[in-house]
Short mmCIF file of C-alpha atoms in Angstrom, two decimals:
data_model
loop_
_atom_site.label_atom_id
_atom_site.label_comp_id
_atom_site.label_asym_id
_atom_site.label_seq_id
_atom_site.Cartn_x
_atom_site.Cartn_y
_atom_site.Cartn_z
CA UNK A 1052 212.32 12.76 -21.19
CA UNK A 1053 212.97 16.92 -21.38
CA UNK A 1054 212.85 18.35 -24.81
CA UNK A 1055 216.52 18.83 -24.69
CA UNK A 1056 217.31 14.82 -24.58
CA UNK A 1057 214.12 14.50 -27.46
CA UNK A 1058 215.98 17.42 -29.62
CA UNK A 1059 219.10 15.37 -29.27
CA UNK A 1060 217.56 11.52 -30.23
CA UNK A 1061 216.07 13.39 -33.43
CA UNK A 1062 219.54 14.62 -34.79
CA UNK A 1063 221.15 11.29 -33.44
CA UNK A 1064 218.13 9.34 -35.50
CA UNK A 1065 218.47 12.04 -38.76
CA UNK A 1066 222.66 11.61 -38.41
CA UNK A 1067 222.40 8.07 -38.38
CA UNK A 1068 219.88 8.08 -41.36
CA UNK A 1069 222.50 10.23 -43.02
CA UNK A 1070 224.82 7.40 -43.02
CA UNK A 1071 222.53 4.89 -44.22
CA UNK A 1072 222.54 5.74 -47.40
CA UNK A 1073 226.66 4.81 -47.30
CA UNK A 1074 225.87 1.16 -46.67
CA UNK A 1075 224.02 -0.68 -49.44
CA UNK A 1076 220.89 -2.83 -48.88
CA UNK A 1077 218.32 -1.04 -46.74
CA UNK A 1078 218.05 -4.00 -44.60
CA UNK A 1079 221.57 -2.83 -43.10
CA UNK A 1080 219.57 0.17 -42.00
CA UNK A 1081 217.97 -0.73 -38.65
CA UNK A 1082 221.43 -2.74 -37.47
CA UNK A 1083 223.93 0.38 -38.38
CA UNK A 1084 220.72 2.32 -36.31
CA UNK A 1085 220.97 0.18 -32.80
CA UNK A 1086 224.66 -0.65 -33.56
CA UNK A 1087 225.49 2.97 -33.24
CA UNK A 1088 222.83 3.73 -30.28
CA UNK A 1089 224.35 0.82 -28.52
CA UNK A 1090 228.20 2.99 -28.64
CA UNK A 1091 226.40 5.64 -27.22
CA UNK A 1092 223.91 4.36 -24.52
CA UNK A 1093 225.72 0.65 -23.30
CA UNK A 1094 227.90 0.83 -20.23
CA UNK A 1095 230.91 -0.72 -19.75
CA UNK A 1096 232.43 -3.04 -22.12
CA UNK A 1097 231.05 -1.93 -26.17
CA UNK A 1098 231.60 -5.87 -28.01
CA UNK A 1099 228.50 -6.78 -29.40
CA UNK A 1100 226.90 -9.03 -27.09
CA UNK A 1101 226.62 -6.03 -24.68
CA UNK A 1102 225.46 -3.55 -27.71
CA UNK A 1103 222.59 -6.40 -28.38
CA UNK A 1104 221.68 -6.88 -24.63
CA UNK A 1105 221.04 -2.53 -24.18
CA UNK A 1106 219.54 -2.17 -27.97
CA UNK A 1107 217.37 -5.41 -27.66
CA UNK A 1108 216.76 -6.95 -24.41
CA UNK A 1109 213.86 -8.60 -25.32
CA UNK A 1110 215.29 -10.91 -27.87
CA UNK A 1111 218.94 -10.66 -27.39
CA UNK A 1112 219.62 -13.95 -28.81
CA UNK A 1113 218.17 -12.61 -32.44
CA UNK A 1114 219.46 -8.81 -31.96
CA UNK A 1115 223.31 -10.61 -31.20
CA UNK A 1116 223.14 -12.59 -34.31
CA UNK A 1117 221.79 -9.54 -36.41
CA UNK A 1118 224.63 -7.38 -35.42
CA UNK A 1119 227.14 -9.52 -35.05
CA UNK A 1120 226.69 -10.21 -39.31
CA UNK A 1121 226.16 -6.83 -39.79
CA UNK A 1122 229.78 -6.14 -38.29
CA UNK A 1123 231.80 -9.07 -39.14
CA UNK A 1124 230.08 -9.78 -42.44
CA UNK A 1125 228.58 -7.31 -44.66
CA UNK A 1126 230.46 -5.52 -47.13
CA UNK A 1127 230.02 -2.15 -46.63
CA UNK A 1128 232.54 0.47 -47.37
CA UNK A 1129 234.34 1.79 -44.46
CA UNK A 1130 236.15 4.76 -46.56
CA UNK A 1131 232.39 5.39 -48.03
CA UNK A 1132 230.93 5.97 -44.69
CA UNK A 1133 234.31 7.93 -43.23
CA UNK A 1134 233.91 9.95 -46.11
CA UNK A 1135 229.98 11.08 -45.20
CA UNK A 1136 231.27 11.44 -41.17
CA UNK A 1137 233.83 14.09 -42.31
CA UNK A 1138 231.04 15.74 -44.56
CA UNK A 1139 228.80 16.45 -41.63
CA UNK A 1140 231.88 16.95 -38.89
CA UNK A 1141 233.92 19.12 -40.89
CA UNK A 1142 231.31 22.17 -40.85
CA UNK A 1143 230.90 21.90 -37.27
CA UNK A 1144 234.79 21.86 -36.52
CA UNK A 1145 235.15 24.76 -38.93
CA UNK A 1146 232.44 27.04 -37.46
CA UNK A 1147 235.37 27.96 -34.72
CA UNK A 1148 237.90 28.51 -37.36
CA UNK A 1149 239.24 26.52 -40.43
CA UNK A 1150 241.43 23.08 -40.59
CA UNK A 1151 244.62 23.88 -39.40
CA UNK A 1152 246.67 20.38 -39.27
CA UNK A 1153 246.48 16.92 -40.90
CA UNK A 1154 247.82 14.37 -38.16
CA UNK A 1155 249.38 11.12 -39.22
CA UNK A 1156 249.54 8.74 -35.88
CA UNK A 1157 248.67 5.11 -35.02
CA UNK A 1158 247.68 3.48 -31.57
CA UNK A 1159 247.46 0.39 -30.40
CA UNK A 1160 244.65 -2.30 -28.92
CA UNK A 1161 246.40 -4.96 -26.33
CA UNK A 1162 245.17 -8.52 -26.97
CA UNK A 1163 245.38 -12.12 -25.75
CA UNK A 1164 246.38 -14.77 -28.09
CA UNK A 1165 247.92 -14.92 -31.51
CA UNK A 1166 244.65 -15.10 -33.36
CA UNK A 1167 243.37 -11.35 -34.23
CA UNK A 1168 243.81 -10.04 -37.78
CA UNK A 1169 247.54 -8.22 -37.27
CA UNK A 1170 248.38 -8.99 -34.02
CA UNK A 1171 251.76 -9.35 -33.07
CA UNK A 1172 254.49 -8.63 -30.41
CA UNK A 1173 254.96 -4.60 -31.11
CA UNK A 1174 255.54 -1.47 -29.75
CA UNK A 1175 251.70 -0.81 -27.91
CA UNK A 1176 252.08 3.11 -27.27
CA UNK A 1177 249.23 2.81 -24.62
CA UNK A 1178 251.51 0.12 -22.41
CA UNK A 1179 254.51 1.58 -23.61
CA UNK A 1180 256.60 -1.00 -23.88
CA UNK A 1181 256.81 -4.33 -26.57
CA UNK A 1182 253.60 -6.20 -26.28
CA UNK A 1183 251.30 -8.71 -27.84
CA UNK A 1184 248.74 -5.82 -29.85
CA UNK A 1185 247.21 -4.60 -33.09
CA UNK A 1186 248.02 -1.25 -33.99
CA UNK A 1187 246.20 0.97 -36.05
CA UNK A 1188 247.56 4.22 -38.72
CA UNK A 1189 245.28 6.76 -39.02
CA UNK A 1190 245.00 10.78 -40.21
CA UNK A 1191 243.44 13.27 -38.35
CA UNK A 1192 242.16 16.79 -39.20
CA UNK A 1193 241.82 19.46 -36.26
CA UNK A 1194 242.39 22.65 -34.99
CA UNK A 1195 242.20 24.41 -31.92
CA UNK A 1196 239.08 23.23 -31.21
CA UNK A 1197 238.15 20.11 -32.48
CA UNK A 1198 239.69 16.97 -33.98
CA UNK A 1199 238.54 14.11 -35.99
CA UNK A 1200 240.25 10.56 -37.46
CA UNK A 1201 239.14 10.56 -41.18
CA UNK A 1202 241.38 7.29 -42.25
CA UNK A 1203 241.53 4.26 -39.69
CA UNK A 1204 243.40 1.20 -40.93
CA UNK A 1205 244.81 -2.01 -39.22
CA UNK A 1206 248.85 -2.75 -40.16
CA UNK A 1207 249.18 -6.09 -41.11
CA UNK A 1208 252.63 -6.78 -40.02
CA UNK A 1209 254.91 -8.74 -42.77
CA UNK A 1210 254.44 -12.31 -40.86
CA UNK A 1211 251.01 -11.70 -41.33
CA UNK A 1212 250.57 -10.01 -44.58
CA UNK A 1213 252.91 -13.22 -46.43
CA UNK A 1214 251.27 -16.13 -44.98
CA UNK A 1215 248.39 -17.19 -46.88
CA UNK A 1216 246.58 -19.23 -44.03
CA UNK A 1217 246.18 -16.69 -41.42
CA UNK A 1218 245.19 -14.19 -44.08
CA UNK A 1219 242.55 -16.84 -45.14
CA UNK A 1220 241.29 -17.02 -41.69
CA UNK A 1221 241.09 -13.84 -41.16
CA UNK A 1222 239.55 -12.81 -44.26
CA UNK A 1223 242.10 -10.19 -45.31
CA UNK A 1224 241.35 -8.76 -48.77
CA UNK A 1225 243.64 -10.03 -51.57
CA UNK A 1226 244.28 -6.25 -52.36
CA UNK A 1227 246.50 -6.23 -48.78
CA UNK A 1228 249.64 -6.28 -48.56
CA UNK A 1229 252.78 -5.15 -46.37
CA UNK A 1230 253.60 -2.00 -46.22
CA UNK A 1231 255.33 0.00 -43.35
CA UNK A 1232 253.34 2.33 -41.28
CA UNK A 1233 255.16 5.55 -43.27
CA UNK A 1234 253.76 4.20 -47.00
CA UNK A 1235 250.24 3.61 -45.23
CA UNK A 1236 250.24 7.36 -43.91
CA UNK A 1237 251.50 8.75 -47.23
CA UNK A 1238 248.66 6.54 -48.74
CA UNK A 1239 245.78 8.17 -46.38
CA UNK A 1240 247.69 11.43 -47.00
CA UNK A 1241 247.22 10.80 -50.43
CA UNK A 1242 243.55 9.82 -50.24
CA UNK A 1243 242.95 13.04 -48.69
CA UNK A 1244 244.17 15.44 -50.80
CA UNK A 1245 242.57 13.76 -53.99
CA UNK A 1246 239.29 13.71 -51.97
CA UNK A 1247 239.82 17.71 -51.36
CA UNK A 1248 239.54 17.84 -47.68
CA UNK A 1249 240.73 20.99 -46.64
CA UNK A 1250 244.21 21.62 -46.56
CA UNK A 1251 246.26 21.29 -43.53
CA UNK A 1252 249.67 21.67 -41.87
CA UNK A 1253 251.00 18.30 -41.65
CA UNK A 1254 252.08 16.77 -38.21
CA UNK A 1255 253.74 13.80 -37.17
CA UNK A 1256 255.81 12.67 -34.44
CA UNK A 1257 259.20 11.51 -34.99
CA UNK A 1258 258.45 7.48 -35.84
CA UNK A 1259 256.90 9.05 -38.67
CA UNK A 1260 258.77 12.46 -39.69
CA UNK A 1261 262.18 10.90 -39.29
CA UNK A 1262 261.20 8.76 -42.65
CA UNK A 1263 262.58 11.09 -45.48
CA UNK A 1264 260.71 9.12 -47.97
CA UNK A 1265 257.17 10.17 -45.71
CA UNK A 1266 258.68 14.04 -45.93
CA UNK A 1267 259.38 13.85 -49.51
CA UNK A 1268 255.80 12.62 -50.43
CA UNK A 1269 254.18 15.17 -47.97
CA UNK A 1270 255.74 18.33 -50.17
CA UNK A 1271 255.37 16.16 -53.04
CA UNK A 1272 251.12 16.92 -52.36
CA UNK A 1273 252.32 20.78 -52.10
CA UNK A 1274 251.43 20.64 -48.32
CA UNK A 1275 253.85 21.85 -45.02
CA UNK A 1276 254.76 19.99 -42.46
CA UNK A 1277 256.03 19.98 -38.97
CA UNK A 1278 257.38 16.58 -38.30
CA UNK A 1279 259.38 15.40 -35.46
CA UNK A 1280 262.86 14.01 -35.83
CA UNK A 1281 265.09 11.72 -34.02
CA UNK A 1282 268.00 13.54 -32.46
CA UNK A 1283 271.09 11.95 -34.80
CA UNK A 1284 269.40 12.78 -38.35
CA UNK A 1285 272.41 14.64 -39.99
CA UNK A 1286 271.68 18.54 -41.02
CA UNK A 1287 273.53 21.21 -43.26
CA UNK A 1288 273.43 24.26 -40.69
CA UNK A 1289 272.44 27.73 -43.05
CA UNK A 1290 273.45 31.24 -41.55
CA UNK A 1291 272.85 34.52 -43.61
CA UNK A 1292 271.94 32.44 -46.70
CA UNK A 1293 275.24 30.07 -47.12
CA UNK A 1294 274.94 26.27 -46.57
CA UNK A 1295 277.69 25.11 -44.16
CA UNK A 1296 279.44 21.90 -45.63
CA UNK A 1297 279.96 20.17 -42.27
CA UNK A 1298 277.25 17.51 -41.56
CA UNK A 1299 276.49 17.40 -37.96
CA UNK A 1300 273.51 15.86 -35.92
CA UNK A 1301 270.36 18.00 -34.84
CA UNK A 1302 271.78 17.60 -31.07
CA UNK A 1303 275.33 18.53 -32.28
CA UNK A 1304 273.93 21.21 -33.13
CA UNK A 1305 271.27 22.21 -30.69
CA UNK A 1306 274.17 21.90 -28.07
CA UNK A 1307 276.25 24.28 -29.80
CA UNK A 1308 273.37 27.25 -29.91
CA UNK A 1309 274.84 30.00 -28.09
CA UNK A 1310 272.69 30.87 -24.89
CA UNK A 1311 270.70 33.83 -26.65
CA UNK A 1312 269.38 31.68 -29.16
CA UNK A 1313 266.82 29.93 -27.06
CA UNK A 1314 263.41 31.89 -25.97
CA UNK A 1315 260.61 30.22 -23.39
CA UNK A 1316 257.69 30.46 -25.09
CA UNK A 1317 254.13 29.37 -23.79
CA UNK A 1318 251.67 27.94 -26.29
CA UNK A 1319 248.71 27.07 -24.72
CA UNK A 1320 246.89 26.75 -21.23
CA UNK A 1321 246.96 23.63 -19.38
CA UNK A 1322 244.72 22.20 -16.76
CA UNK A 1323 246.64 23.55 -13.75
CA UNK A 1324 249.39 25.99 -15.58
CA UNK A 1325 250.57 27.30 -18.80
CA UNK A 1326 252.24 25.27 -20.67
CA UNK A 1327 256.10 26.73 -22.10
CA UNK A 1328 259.49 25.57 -22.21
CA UNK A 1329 262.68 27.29 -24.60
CA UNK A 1330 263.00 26.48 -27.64
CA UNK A 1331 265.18 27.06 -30.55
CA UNK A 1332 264.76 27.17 -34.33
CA UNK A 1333 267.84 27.54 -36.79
CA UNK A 1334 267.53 27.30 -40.77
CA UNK A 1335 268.57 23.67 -41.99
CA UNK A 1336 269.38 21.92 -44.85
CA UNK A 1337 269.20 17.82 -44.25
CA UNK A 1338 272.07 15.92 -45.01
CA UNK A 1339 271.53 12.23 -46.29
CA UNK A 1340 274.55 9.97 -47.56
CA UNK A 1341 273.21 10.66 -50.89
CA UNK A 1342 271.42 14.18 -52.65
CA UNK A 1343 272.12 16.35 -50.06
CA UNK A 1344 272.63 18.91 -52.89
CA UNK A 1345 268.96 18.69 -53.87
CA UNK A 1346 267.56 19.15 -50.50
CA UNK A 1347 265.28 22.45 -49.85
CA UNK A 1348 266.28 24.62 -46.46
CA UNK A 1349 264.06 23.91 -43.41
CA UNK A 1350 263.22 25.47 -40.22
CA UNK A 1351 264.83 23.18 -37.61
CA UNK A 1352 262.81 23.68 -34.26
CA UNK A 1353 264.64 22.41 -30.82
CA UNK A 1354 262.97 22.20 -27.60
CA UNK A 1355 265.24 22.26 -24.79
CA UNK A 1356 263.38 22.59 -20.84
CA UNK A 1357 265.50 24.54 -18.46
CA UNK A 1358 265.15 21.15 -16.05
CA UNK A 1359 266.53 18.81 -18.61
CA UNK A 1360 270.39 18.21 -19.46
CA UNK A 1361 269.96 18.45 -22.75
CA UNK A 1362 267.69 18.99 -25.37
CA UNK A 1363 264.10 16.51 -25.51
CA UNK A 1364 262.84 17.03 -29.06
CA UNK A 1365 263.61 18.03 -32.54
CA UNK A 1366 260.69 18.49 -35.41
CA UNK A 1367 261.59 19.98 -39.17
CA UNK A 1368 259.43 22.59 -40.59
CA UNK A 1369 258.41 23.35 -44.41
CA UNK A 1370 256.60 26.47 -42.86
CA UNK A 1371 257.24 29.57 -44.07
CA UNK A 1372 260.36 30.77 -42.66
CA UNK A 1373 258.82 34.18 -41.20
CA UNK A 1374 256.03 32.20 -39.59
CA UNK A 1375 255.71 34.02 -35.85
CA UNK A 1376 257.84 31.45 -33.24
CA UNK A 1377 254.74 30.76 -31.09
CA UNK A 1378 252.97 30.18 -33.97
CA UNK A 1379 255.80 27.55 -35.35
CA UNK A 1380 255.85 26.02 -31.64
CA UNK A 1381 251.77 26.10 -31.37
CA UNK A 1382 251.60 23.48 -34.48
CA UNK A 1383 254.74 21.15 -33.38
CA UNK A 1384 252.44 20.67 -30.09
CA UNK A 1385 249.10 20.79 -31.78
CA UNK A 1386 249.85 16.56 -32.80
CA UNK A 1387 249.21 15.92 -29.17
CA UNK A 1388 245.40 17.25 -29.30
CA UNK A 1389 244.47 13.65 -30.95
CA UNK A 1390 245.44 11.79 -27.46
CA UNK A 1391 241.91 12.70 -26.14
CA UNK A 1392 240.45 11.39 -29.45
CA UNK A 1393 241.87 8.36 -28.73
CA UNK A 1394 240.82 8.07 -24.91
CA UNK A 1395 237.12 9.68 -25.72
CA UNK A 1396 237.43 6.65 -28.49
CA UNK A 1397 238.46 4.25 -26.48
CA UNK A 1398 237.05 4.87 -22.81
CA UNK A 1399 233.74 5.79 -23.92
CA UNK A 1400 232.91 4.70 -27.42
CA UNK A 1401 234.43 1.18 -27.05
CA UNK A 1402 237.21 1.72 -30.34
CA UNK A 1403 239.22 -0.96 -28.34
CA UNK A 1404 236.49 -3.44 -27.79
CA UNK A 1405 235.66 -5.36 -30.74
CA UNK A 1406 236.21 -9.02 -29.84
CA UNK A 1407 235.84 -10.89 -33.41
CA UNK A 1408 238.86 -11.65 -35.37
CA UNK A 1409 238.63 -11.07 -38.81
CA UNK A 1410 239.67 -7.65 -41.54
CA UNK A 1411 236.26 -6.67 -41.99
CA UNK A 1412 234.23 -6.51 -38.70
CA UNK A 1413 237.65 -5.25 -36.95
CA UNK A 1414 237.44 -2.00 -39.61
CA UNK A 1415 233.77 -1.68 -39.13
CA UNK A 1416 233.57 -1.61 -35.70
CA UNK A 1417 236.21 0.90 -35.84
CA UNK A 1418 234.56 3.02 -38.48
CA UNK A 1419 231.02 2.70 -36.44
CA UNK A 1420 232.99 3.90 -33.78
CA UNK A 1421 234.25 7.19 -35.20
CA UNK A 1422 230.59 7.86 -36.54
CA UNK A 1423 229.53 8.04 -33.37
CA UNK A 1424 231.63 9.94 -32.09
CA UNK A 1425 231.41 12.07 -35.01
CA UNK A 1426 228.38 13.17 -33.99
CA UNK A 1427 229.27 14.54 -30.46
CA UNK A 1428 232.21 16.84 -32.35
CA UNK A 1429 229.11 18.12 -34.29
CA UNK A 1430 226.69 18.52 -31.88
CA UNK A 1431 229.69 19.91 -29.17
CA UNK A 1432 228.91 23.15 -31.58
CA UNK A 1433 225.84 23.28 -30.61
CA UNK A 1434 226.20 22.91 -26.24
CA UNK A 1435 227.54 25.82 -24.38
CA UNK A 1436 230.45 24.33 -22.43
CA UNK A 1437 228.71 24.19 -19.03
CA UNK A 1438 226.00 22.31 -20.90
CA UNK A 1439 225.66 18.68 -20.91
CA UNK A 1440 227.22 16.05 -23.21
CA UNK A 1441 224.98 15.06 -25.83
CA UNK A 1442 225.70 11.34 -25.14
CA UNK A 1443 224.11 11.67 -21.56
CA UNK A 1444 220.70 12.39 -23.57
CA UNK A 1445 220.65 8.95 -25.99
CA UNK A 1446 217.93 6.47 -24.31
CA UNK A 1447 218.99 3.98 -22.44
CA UNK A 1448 217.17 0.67 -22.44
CA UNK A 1449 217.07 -1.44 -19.83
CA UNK A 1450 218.82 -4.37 -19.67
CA UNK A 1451 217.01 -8.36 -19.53
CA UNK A 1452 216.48 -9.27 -15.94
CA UNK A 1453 219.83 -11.29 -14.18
CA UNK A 1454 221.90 -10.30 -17.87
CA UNK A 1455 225.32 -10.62 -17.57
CA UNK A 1456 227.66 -10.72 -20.34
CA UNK A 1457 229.97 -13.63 -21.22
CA UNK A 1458 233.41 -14.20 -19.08
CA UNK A 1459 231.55 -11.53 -16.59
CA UNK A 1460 232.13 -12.95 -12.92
CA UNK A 1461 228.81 -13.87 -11.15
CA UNK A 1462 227.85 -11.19 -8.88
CA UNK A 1463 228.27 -11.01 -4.87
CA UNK A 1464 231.06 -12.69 -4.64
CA UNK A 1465 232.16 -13.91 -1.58
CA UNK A 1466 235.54 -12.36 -0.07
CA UNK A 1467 237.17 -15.73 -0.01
CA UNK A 1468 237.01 -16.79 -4.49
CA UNK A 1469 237.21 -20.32 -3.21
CA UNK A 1470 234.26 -20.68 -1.14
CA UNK A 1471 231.83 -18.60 -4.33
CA UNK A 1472 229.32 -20.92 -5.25
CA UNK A 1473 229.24 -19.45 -8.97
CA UNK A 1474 232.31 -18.64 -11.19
CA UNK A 1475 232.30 -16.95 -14.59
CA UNK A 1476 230.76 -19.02 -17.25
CA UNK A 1477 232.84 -20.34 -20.16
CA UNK A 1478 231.36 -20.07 -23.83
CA UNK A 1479 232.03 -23.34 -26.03
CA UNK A 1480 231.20 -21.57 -29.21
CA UNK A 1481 233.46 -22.24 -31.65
CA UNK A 1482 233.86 -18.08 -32.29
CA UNK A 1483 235.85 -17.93 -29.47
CA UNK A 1484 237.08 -20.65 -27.54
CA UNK A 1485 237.46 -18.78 -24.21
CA UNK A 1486 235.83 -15.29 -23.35
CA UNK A 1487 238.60 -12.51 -24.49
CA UNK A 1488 240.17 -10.54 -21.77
CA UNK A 1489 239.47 -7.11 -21.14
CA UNK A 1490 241.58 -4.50 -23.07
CA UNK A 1491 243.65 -2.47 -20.45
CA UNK A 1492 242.08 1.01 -21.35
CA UNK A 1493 244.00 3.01 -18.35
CA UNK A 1494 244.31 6.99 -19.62
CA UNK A 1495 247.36 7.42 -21.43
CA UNK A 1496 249.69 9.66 -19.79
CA UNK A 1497 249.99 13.35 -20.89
CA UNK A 1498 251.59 13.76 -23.20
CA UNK A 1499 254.27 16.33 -22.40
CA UNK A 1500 254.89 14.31 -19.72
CA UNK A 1501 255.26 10.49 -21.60
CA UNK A 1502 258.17 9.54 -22.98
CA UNK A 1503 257.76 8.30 -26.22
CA UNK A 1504 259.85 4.28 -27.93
CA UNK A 1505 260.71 5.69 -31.82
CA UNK A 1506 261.12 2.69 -33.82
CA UNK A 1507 261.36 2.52 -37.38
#
């Protein structure tokens, strides 16, 4: 091994260490150690068996049990250990400038079966369509270079959250209960700003920023936001300082912009062209049933591309009303940055993979999952970009001779299934009845180009 690939198992080993002291007794020490390897070095599928089998192929039988409790059944403190990632991340991410955005999102994890803490038929953004999923609220800090999750929690739908037997079953604390995915990201908003991360603009897309109450709470914590809107919330228009009294929709009123209103503006490069459309932004006042009175004026921001009939999004702004346009545009497109956190996350960390079903080893995994990758936002800051991902340099052991996880299909198959002598094994342990399908982790579309469900 080069010294390069040495250098780089030393900081992985001291990072790690780091987070030990986060997690209690120090026999949780060596698990969160090969747990977190195992995200790094395993190919393929990240559940545990698979993080045992590359961590501990000599007694993978032992290794499985060892991290399958420390996942599933100690009680560590996911915030606690969150809390120590963002202390070591945060430096790194600020050496190329400071935190420019707080991003409230969620995704979602497709699943088999009715069992899994908070599954239900939903909106899954990465099938894009009603499915059986879990789906996940979290906050994000970033800026132009880097980005981070810093709060990661399940949404236990209401079936879910008021019936005491699945709860049971799946262990959910008695602390838990419903709330709606807006009063979850007000809550990590909330969190944040107590625990004096730096200060952000906040972004969200328009399943979040069309929720008034969300809005109210963000300027509530004396922070900005650019949220998106749907196109029929009801607006005040304001022109030289007077509030009009007629209450009209966003697209109303983006369609009644006279021609010279609308500029093209590019705000970033993309990975064949620059990316730009027009865009519009008028001073606002929004226009409930109820307090419209009280409201603030806001920056209303329209995006309108030349090949569309009409306009394709609409965001509100607590920005300071001379903010430059690009710069105004820049941040209403930033939100989209955290789509590769969630494919690096999911592709090749394994967020998605986690096959037990209860509260507390579904939030570890996910939290052991964002420490890792933690770690290659902090060391990115250290690699030129033609250098090599720091990943590529965490040992690999091999695997036991003729392993093959559970559910995997025997290998050389024959071209005709029915005349294959072996088929995939079935488990009888009482875990998990049948081996859990594979999550469908195809990339998500780009986002300028995906067209996104709101639901409320």
């Amino acid at each position: 091994m080069d010294h390069q690939a040495c250098d780089d198992e030393s900081r992985f080993a001291n990072y790690v260490e780091s987070l030990a002291g986060e997690i209690g007794h120090a026999d949780r020490v060596v698990p969160l150690r090969h747990y977190c390897v195992g995200l790094l070095a395993a190919e393929g599928r990240k559940s545990v068996e698979p993080l045992a089998a590359v961590t501990a192929p000599a007694g993978l039988a032992a290794q499985h049990q060892k991290l399958l409790h420390f996942v599933a059944n100690s009680a560590w403190s996911d915030e606690r250990v969150l809390a120590k990632v963002r202390e070591i991340a945060v430096p790194a991410i600020e050496r190329e400038g400071p935190i420019e955005a707080w991003i409230i999102d969620d995704t979602a994890f497709p699943k088999q079966g009715s069992h899994s803490v908070g599954v239900q038929h939903q909106y899954c953004g990465q099938l894009g369509k009603q499915a059986n999923c879990q789906v996940v609220v979290t906050l994000s800090i970033a800026n132009h270079y880097a980005s981070l999750p810093i709060a990661y929690r399940l949404y236990l739908p209401e079936e879910w959250a008021n019936d005491p037997a699945r709860r049971k079953k799946a262990h959910v604390p008695k602390e838990i209960s419903f709330k709606t995915k807006p009063q979850m990201a007000l809550d990590q908003l909330r969190a944040a700003h107590a625990a004096g991360v730096p200060f952000g603009v906040v972004l969200m897309d328009a399943s979040y920023g069309s929720n008034a109450q969300l809005r109210n709470g963000v300027s509530a914590l004396a922070l900005s936001y650019v949220a998106g809107i749907i196109d029929w919330i009801k607006v005040h228009p304001v022109r030289d300082g007077m509030t009009s009294k007629r209450r009209v929709s966003v697209k109303e009123l983006a369609l009644s912009l006279p021609k010279h209103a609308w500029r093209t503006i590019t705000w970033r490069e993309g990975s064949a062209t620059k990316l730009s459309s027009r865009f519009a932004r008028v001073r606002v006042r929004t226009a409930p049933i109820r307090g419209a009175s009280r409201r603030g004026e806001e920056t209303l921001l329209i995006e309108w591309p030349k090949d569309k009939p009409e306009p394709t999004k609409y965001w509100l702004s607590t920005l300071d009303p001379e903010v430059p346009f690009r710069r105004l545009v820049d941040l209403a497109k930033m939100r989209w940055c955290i789509e590769r956190d969630y494919q690096e996350l999911k592709q090749e960390i394994g967020l998605g993979h986690y096959e037990g079903r209860g509260w507390r080893g579904f939030h570890h995994h996910g939290t052991l999952c964002i420490a890792a990758y933690g770690f290659l936002i902090a060391e990115r800051a250290t690699i030129p970009p033609s250098g090599p991902s720091p990943s590529r340099n965490v040992k690999k052991l091999a695997l036991p001779e003729g392993y093959r996880p559970r559910g995997a299909p025997d290998p050389a198959a024959t071209s005709r299934s029915q005349l294959n002598r072996d088929h995939a094994p079935q488990t009888t342990r009482r875990a998990r009845a049948k081996p859990a399908a594979l999550s469908n982790l195809r990339t998500r579309l780009h986002a300028e180009d995906a067209k996104w469900l709101v639901t409320q």
